[in-house]
Amino acid sequence: EIVMTQSPATLSVSPGERATLSCRASQSVSSNLAWYQQKSGQAPRLLIYGASTRATGIPAKFSGSGSGTEFTLTISSLQSEDSAVYYCQQYNYWPTFGGGTKVEIK
Amino acid sequence: QVQLQESGPGLVKPSQTLSLTCTVSPGSLSSDSYYWSWIRQPAGKGLEWIGRIYTSGSSLYNPSLKSRVTMSVDTSKSQFSLKVTSVTAADTAVYYCATTVLTEAFDYWGQGTLVTVSS
């Protein structure tokens, strides 16, 4: 099993600032990495796939980077609607998810 | 655009079998290029992939659940299904069906259905 570890667990950011979320894989997943946003009571929404490609309809404020075992999701100019839990997920083998990072707006 | 909708009992007794169905947009199951997954999420916790099935019937399950999970597909009804046997309270979760269409990640999800295991 490939274990995905996300940090920090919680991130509190002021409106307009940038948030940087990290995801680490226990072994290389190449670029087979996705990021999801989950708001309270909703299903997850795909933001990024292939480590850095935005999914259809996702604004440019969301960007992903990394390969191998280290990945980053950056959310620029945070607004209240960006409050959510963000998950990374590898699909290099059978899919596994990270534990999530909760992004709060101060 | 693919739409998915989960359905099934919201309450299952311990040791019994959990059965859920995901109904998808008509015609979506006709392609064997997509695979159809089940993912669950206990309250306040993270996401766990349960398994996936192709339209052809080929399947892959999470090794931690493999002994208790069976998936099937019925293209005539545009549905795929999940069965989990010998359930315990640890199986209480919101269950989502999801698929990969445009990407290799889960780009379409159902709204989720809560299943509680309790006597």
XYZ file of C-alpha atoms in Angstrom:
225
model
C 0.000 0.000 0.000
C 1.268 3.468 -0.870
C 0.741 5.715 2.155
C -0.023 9.368 1.476
C 0.840 11.878 4.191
C -0.496 15.422 4.104
C 0.694 18.426 6.053
C -0.271 20.483 7.849
C -3.453 18.999 9.230
C -4.976 22.454 9.525
C -4.010 25.697 7.842
C -5.424 29.074 8.825
C -4.912 31.794 6.233
C -6.067 35.389 5.909
C -8.244 36.390 2.947
C -6.174 37.270 -0.094
C -3.154 35.304 1.062
C -1.670 32.130 -0.399
C -1.969 28.624 1.014
C 0.600 25.918 0.401
C -0.414 22.312 1.094
C 1.987 19.382 1.059
C 1.539 15.736 0.214
C 4.158 13.018 0.494
C 3.994 9.489 -0.876
C 5.699 6.543 0.830
C 7.121 5.536 -2.550
C 7.262 7.092 -5.965
C 3.921 7.584 -7.706
C 5.460 9.382 -10.680
C 2.965 12.116 -11.607
C -0.089 9.987 -10.864
C -1.346 12.350 -8.197
C -4.655 14.173 -7.840
C -5.969 16.841 -5.505
C -9.580 17.192 -4.374
C -11.545 19.825 -2.522
C -14.297 18.717 -0.177
C -16.670 21.195 1.395
C -18.828 20.256 4.334
C -21.613 17.862 3.399
C -20.489 17.564 -0.217
C -18.699 15.020 -2.344
C -15.084 15.703 -3.188
C -14.391 17.742 -6.308
C -11.400 17.051 -8.528
C -9.071 20.038 -8.743
C -5.794 18.710 -10.119
C -4.708 15.507 -11.843
C -1.396 14.410 -13.249
C 0.146 16.366 -10.351
C -0.179 19.698 -12.154
C -3.079 19.721 -14.638
C -6.199 21.570 -13.606
C -9.454 19.690 -14.089
C -12.170 21.149 -16.279
C -13.592 24.362 -14.880
C -11.042 24.762 -12.091
C -9.756 28.326 -11.788
C -6.096 29.193 -12.204
C -5.819 30.115 -8.513
C -5.339 26.386 -7.894
C -1.987 24.998 -8.982
C -0.184 21.741 -8.368
C 3.435 20.733 -8.614
C 5.798 17.900 -7.813
C 6.576 14.376 -8.916
C 7.833 11.171 -7.396
C 7.122 11.433 -3.682
C 6.710 15.150 -2.969
C 3.752 17.223 -4.112
C 2.323 20.657 -3.438
C -1.043 22.289 -3.941
C -0.990 26.070 -3.945
C -4.123 28.144 -3.593
C -3.599 31.805 -4.319
C -5.682 34.753 -3.177
C -7.765 32.768 -0.725
C -11.420 33.655 -0.326
C -14.065 32.393 2.075
C -15.379 29.934 -0.500
C -12.010 28.142 -0.460
C -12.628 26.933 3.091
C -12.641 23.160 2.763
C -10.671 19.989 3.344
C -8.189 19.192 0.604
C -7.110 15.642 -0.152
C -4.328 14.260 -2.266
C -4.715 10.847 -3.897
C -2.301 8.666 -5.826
C -3.433 6.435 -8.645
C -0.135 4.853 -9.573
C -1.435 1.589 -8.224
C -4.655 0.951 -6.328
C -5.806 4.355 -5.156
C -4.971 5.729 -1.727
C -5.791 9.098 -0.218
C -3.994 11.359 2.195
C -5.574 12.274 5.503
C -6.511 15.760 4.327
C -5.615 19.359 5.125
C -8.340 21.590 6.488
C -8.024 25.133 5.169
C -9.632 27.799 7.287
C -9.996 31.463 6.453
C -9.135 33.757 9.345
C -21.076 15.010 -18.280
C -21.660 11.819 -16.288
C -24.146 11.732 -13.448
C -24.065 9.173 -10.649
C -26.571 8.477 -7.888
C -26.164 6.062 -4.993
C -29.104 4.186 -3.498
C -29.640 1.531 -0.872
C -30.575 0.934 2.771
C -29.357 3.532 5.214
C -29.302 1.083 8.114
C -27.732 -2.373 8.186
C -27.463 -4.721 11.147
C -24.096 -6.009 12.295
C -22.946 -9.240 10.596
C -25.327 -8.650 7.688
C -24.561 -7.603 4.116
C -24.445 -3.995 2.964
C -25.775 -3.566 -0.576
C -25.633 -0.362 -2.596
C -26.356 0.541 -6.181
C -25.014 3.388 -8.277
C -27.144 4.509 -11.211
C -25.259 6.345 -13.914
C -26.222 8.455 -16.898
C -27.707 6.312 -19.687
C -25.055 5.090 -22.094
C -22.132 5.830 -19.783
C -21.569 2.179 -18.942
C -21.229 1.294 -22.606
C -17.536 2.184 -22.660
C -14.998 -0.170 -21.130
C -12.525 2.714 -21.064
C -13.955 3.949 -17.803
C -13.857 2.220 -14.487
C -16.429 2.586 -11.770
C -15.411 2.852 -8.154
C -16.786 2.857 -4.656
C -15.194 5.096 -2.021
C -16.265 5.550 1.575
C -15.773 8.131 4.285
C -16.510 7.619 7.984
C -17.862 10.706 9.700
C -15.119 13.253 10.281
C -12.481 11.057 8.667
C -10.706 10.637 5.356
C -11.515 8.811 2.154
C -11.007 5.100 1.576
C -11.149 3.507 -1.862
C -13.091 0.242 -1.749
C -12.638 -1.031 -5.264
C -13.449 -0.616 -8.917
C -15.038 -2.487 -11.765
C -14.927 -2.157 -15.522
C -17.947 -2.587 -17.740
C -16.433 -5.895 -18.822
C -16.732 -7.079 -15.217
C -13.037 -7.032 -14.453
C -12.534 -5.759 -10.908
C -9.885 -4.699 -8.406
C -10.487 -4.401 -4.688
C -8.718 -2.739 -1.795
C -6.688 -5.575 -0.232
C -7.888 -4.606 3.236
C -11.510 -5.221 2.218
C -11.093 -7.768 -0.534
C -12.373 -10.746 1.454
C -15.719 -9.032 2.124
C -16.352 -7.013 -1.053
C -18.037 -7.889 -4.325
C -18.851 -5.509 -7.160
C -20.977 -6.107 -10.198
C -22.240 -4.177 -13.200
C -25.561 -4.260 -15.047
C -25.259 -2.316 -18.266
C -28.930 -2.863 -19.164
C -29.921 -0.859 -16.099
C -26.964 1.582 -16.243
C -26.028 0.458 -12.742
C -23.114 -0.953 -10.826
C -23.329 -2.370 -7.345
C -21.425 -2.979 -4.142
C -21.829 -5.701 -1.550
C -19.925 -5.783 1.722
C -20.470 -8.842 3.876
C -20.178 -9.329 7.635
C -20.424 -5.624 8.404
C -19.493 -4.069 11.734
C -19.772 -0.565 13.145
C -16.449 0.194 11.450
C -18.263 0.015 8.097
C -20.486 2.958 9.030
C -19.689 5.683 6.537
C -20.856 7.815 3.659
C -20.453 5.695 0.557
C -19.694 7.378 -2.748
C -19.661 6.000 -6.243
C -17.245 7.698 -8.600
C -15.697 7.265 -11.998
C -12.800 8.267 -14.199
C -13.876 9.661 -17.546
C -11.788 12.610 -18.621
C -8.772 11.791 -16.459
C -7.320 8.892 -14.463
C -8.494 10.536 -11.267
C -12.058 10.541 -9.941
C -13.626 13.309 -11.987
C -17.275 12.435 -11.409
C -18.837 11.573 -8.041
C -22.264 10.751 -6.721
C -23.631 12.809 -3.863
C -22.972 10.010 -1.368
C -25.237 7.938 0.827
C -24.892 7.371 4.559
C -24.913 3.773 5.711
C -25.098 3.108 9.425
C -24.336 -0.302 10.878
C -26.311 -0.741 14.052
C -28.670 -3.198 15.662
